Each structure stands twice: as C-alpha cells, then as structure tokens.
Amino acid sequence: TTDAAALADTGSDPRLAAALAALLAALGIALRLRRRPEAD
C-alpha cells in the first residue's frame, strides 16, 4: 500500500487520489468477501 500512497501523494490531481483510494477500498472489501464466502 506504500506504493499506492506514494502515487496518490505525488499525483497533483485530487480526483486521481480519490479514485485510487476508492479502488483500494473496493479491493479490500472484495478480498474480505472472498475470505468469508458464506460466513454471515
């Protein structure tokens, strides 16, 4: 996640940083759902 944070930090476009953050959040959620397929 350090690379993504560095990219978002160096990027001057706030929309790019927001898109990266949203992408990372979605990826984290997807990984959590994959870890627990039917554990509700």
PDB file as gemmi writes it, atoms N, CA and C in Angstrom:
CRYST1    1.000    1.000    1.000  90.00  90.00  90.00 P 1                      
ATOM      1  N   THR A   1       0.834  -1.207   0.000  1.00  0.00           N  
ATOM      2  CA  THR A   1       0.000   0.000   0.000  1.00  0.00           C  
ATOM      3  C   THR A   1       0.868   1.257   0.000  1.00  0.00           C  
ATOM      4  N   THR A   2       2.149   1.110   0.307  1.00  0.00           N  
ATOM      5  CA  THR A   2       3.032   2.278   0.325  1.00  0.00           C  
ATOM      6  C   THR A   2       3.200   2.844  -1.075  1.00  0.00           C  
ATOM      7  N   ASP A   3       3.251   1.971  -2.077  1.00  0.00           N  
ATOM      8  CA  ASP A   3       3.411   2.436  -3.457  1.00  0.00           C  
ATOM      9  C   ASP A   3       2.182   3.246  -3.885  1.00  0.00           C  
ATOM     10  N   ALA A   4       1.000   2.736  -3.555  1.00  0.00           N  
ATOM     11  CA  ALA A   4      -0.231   3.436  -3.913  1.00  0.00           C  
ATOM     12  C   ALA A   4      -0.307   4.774  -3.187  1.00  0.00           C  
ATOM     13  N   ALA A   5       0.123   4.782  -1.931  1.00  0.00           N  
ATOM     14  CA  ALA A   5       0.103   6.028  -1.158  1.00  0.00           C  
ATOM     15  C   ALA A   5       1.078   7.026  -1.768  1.00  0.00           C  
ATOM     16  N   ALA A   6       2.226   6.542  -2.214  1.00  0.00           N  
ATOM     17  CA  ALA A   6       3.223   7.421  -2.830  1.00  0.00           C  
ATOM     18  C   ALA A   6       2.678   7.981  -4.145  1.00  0.00           C  
ATOM     19  N   LEU A   7       1.996   7.132  -4.911  1.00  0.00           N  
ATOM     20  CA  LEU A   7       1.422   7.589  -6.176  1.00  0.00           C  
ATOM     21  C   LEU A   7       0.361   8.657  -5.922  1.00  0.00           C  
ATOM     22  N   ALA A   8      -0.473   8.418  -4.924  1.00  0.00           N  
ATOM     23  CA  ALA A   8      -1.531   9.376  -4.611  1.00  0.00           C  
ATOM     24  C   ALA A   8      -0.933  10.666  -4.080  1.00  0.00           C  
ATOM     25  N   ASP A   9       0.205  10.550  -3.388  1.00  0.00           N  
ATOM     26  CA  ASP A   9       0.832  11.736  -2.811  1.00  0.00           C  
ATOM     27  C   ASP A   9       1.508  12.571  -3.900  1.00  0.00           C  
ATOM     28  N   THR A  10       2.165  11.902  -4.831  1.00  0.00           N  
ATOM     29  CA  THR A  10       2.877  12.625  -5.882  1.00  0.00           C  
ATOM     30  C   THR A  10       1.909  13.160  -6.933  1.00  0.00           C  
ATOM     31  N   GLY A  11       0.740  12.511  -7.081  1.00  0.00           N  
ATOM     32  CA  GLY A  11      -0.238  12.965  -8.062  1.00  0.00           C  
ATOM     33  C   GLY A  11      -0.821  14.305  -7.661  1.00  0.00           C  
ATOM     34  N   SER A  12      -0.799  15.265  -8.581  1.00  0.00           N  
ATOM     35  CA  SER A  12      -1.310  16.602  -8.272  1.00  0.00           C  
ATOM     36  C   SER A  12      -2.823  16.667  -8.469  1.00  0.00           C  
ATOM     37  N   ASP A  13      -3.396  15.631  -9.078  1.00  0.00           N  
ATOM     38  CA  ASP A  13      -4.836  15.634  -9.320  1.00  0.00           C  
ATOM     39  C   ASP A  13      -5.566  14.992  -8.139  1.00  0.00           C  
ATOM     40  N   PRO A  14      -6.371  15.754  -7.411  1.00  0.00           N  
ATOM     41  CA  PRO A  14      -7.091  15.201  -6.249  1.00  0.00           C  
ATOM     42  C   PRO A  14      -8.081  14.124  -6.653  1.00  0.00           C  
ATOM     43  N   ARG A  15      -8.601  14.237  -7.881  1.00  0.00           N  
ATOM     44  CA  ARG A  15      -9.549  13.218  -8.351  1.00  0.00           C  
ATOM     45  C   ARG A  15      -8.848  11.888  -8.530  1.00  0.00           C  
ATOM     46  N   LEU A  16      -7.579  11.932  -8.947  1.00  0.00           N  
ATOM     47  CA  LEU A  16      -6.809  10.706  -9.123  1.00  0.00           C  
ATOM     48  C   LEU A  16      -6.587  10.042  -7.771  1.00  0.00           C  
ATOM     49  N   ALA A  17      -6.250  10.841  -6.772  1.00  0.00           N  
ATOM     50  CA  ALA A  17      -6.033  10.305  -5.427  1.00  0.00           C  
ATOM     51  C   ALA A  17      -7.326   9.702  -4.884  1.00  0.00           C  
ATOM     52  N   ALA A  18      -8.452  10.367  -5.135  1.00  0.00           N  
ATOM     53  CA  ALA A  18      -9.740   9.869  -4.664  1.00  0.00           C  
ATOM     54  C   ALA A  18     -10.090   8.561  -5.363  1.00  0.00           C  
ATOM     55  N   ALA A  19      -9.812   8.492  -6.657  1.00  0.00           N  
ATOM     56  CA  ALA A  19     -10.089   7.276  -7.415  1.00  0.00           C  
ATOM     57  C   ALA A  19      -9.226   6.127  -6.909  1.00  0.00           C  
ATOM     58  N   LEU A  20      -7.955   6.417  -6.616  1.00  0.00           N  
ATOM     59  CA  LEU A  20      -7.059   5.387  -6.087  1.00  0.00           C  
ATOM     60  C   LEU A  20      -7.556   4.898  -4.736  1.00  0.00           C  
ATOM     61  N   ALA A  21      -7.968   5.815  -3.879  1.00  0.00           N  
ATOM     62  CA  ALA A  21      -8.462   5.440  -2.554  1.00  0.00           C  
ATOM     63  C   ALA A  21      -9.711   4.569  -2.674  1.00  0.00           C  
ATOM     64  N   ALA A  22     -10.612   4.946  -3.581  1.00  0.00           N  
ATOM     65  CA  ALA A  22     -11.837   4.175  -3.779  1.00  0.00           C  
ATOM     66  C   ALA A  22     -11.517   2.788  -4.320  1.00  0.00           C  
ATOM     67  N   LEU A  23     -10.548   2.724  -5.230  1.00  0.00           N  
ATOM     68  CA  LEU A  23     -10.154   1.441  -5.808  1.00  0.00           C  
ATOM     69  C   LEU A  23      -9.567   0.531  -4.738  1.00  0.00           C  
ATOM     70  N   LEU A  24      -8.702   1.092  -3.897  1.00  0.00           N  
ATOM     71  CA  LEU A  24      -8.091   0.302  -2.822  1.00  0.00           C  
ATOM     72  C   LEU A  24      -9.152  -0.171  -1.834  1.00  0.00           C  
ATOM     73  N   ALA A  25     -10.118   0.689  -1.539  1.00  0.00           N  
ATOM     74  CA  ALA A  25     -11.185   0.314  -0.612  1.00  0.00           C  
ATOM     75  C   ALA A  25     -12.024  -0.819  -1.195  1.00  0.00           C  
ATOM     76  N   ALA A  26     -12.372  -0.707  -2.476  1.00  0.00           N  
ATOM     77  CA  ALA A  26     -13.165  -1.743  -3.136  1.00  0.00           C  
ATOM     78  C   ALA A  26     -12.396  -3.059  -3.173  1.00  0.00           C  
ATOM     79  N   LEU A  27     -11.095  -2.975  -3.428  1.00  0.00           N  
ATOM     80  CA  LEU A  27     -10.267  -4.177  -3.470  1.00  0.00           C  
ATOM     81  C   LEU A  27     -10.221  -4.832  -2.094  1.00  0.00           C  
ATOM     82  N   GLY A  28     -10.078  -4.031  -1.055  1.00  0.00           N  
ATOM     83  CA  GLY A  28     -10.042  -4.571   0.304  1.00  0.00           C  
ATOM     84  C   GLY A  28     -11.352  -5.256   0.657  1.00  0.00           C  
ATOM     85  N   ILE A  29     -12.475  -4.646   0.270  1.00  0.00           N  
ATOM     86  CA  ILE A  29     -13.786  -5.229   0.538  1.00  0.00           C  
ATOM     87  C   ILE A  29     -13.934  -6.545  -0.218  1.00  0.00           C  
ATOM     88  N   ALA A  30     -13.493  -6.561  -1.467  1.00  0.00           N  
ATOM     89  CA  ALA A  30     -13.591  -7.771  -2.281  1.00  0.00           C  
ATOM     90  C   ALA A  30     -12.765  -8.895  -1.668  1.00  0.00           C  
ATOM     91  N   LEU A  31     -11.582  -8.560  -1.172  1.00  0.00           N  
ATOM     92  CA  LEU A  31     -10.728  -9.573  -0.550  1.00  0.00           C  
ATOM     93  C   LEU A  31     -11.375 -10.106   0.721  1.00  0.00           C  
ATOM     94  N   ARG A  32     -12.014  -9.241   1.485  1.00  0.00           N  
ATOM     95  CA  ARG A  32     -12.692  -9.683   2.709  1.00  0.00           C  
ATOM     96  C   ARG A  32     -13.830 -10.625   2.367  1.00  0.00           C  
ATOM     97  N   LEU A  33     -14.597 -10.284   1.327  1.00  0.00           N  
ATOM     98  CA  LEU A  33     -15.725 -11.125   0.929  1.00  0.00           C  
ATOM     99  C   LEU A  33     -15.233 -12.470   0.411  1.00  0.00           C  
ATOM    100  N   ARG A  34     -14.086 -12.472  -0.265  1.00  0.00           N  
ATOM    101  CA  ARG A  34     -13.535 -13.728  -0.769  1.00  0.00           C  
ATOM    102  C   ARG A  34     -13.056 -14.614   0.374  1.00  0.00           C  
ATOM    103  N   ARG A  35     -12.541 -13.976   1.435  1.00  0.00           N  
ATOM    104  CA  ARG A  35     -12.064 -14.741   2.583  1.00  0.00           C  
ATOM    105  C   ARG A  35     -13.228 -15.420   3.286  1.00  0.00           C  
ATOM    106  N   ARG A  36     -14.369 -14.707   3.368  1.00  0.00           N  
ATOM    107  CA  ARG A  36     -15.550 -15.270   4.020  1.00  0.00           C  
ATOM    108  C   ARG A  36     -16.671 -15.404   2.994  1.00  0.00           C  
ATOM    109  N   PRO A  37     -16.685 -16.512   2.263  1.00  0.00           N  
ATOM    110  CA  PRO A  37     -17.681 -16.702   1.194  1.00  0.00           C  
ATOM    111  C   PRO A  37     -19.113 -16.703   1.726  1.00  0.00           C  
ATOM    112  N   GLU A  38     -19.390 -17.514   2.766  1.00  0.00           N  
ATOM    113  CA  GLU A  38     -20.753 -17.615   3.275  1.00  0.00           C  
ATOM    114  C   GLU A  38     -20.764 -17.565   4.794  1.00  0.00           C  
ATOM    115  N   ALA A  39     -19.961 -16.698   5.382  1.00  0.00           N  
ATOM    116  CA  ALA A  39     -19.926 -16.569   6.839  1.00  0.00           C  
ATOM    117  C   ALA A  39     -20.605 -15.266   7.224  1.00  0.00           C  
ATOM    118  N   ASP A  40     -21.902 -15.328   7.470  1.00  0.00           N  
ATOM    119  CA  ASP A  40     -22.617 -14.112   7.823  1.00  0.00           C  
ATOM    120  C   ASP A  40     -23.082 -14.197   9.280  1.00  0.00           C  
TER     121      ASP A  40                                                      
END                                                                             
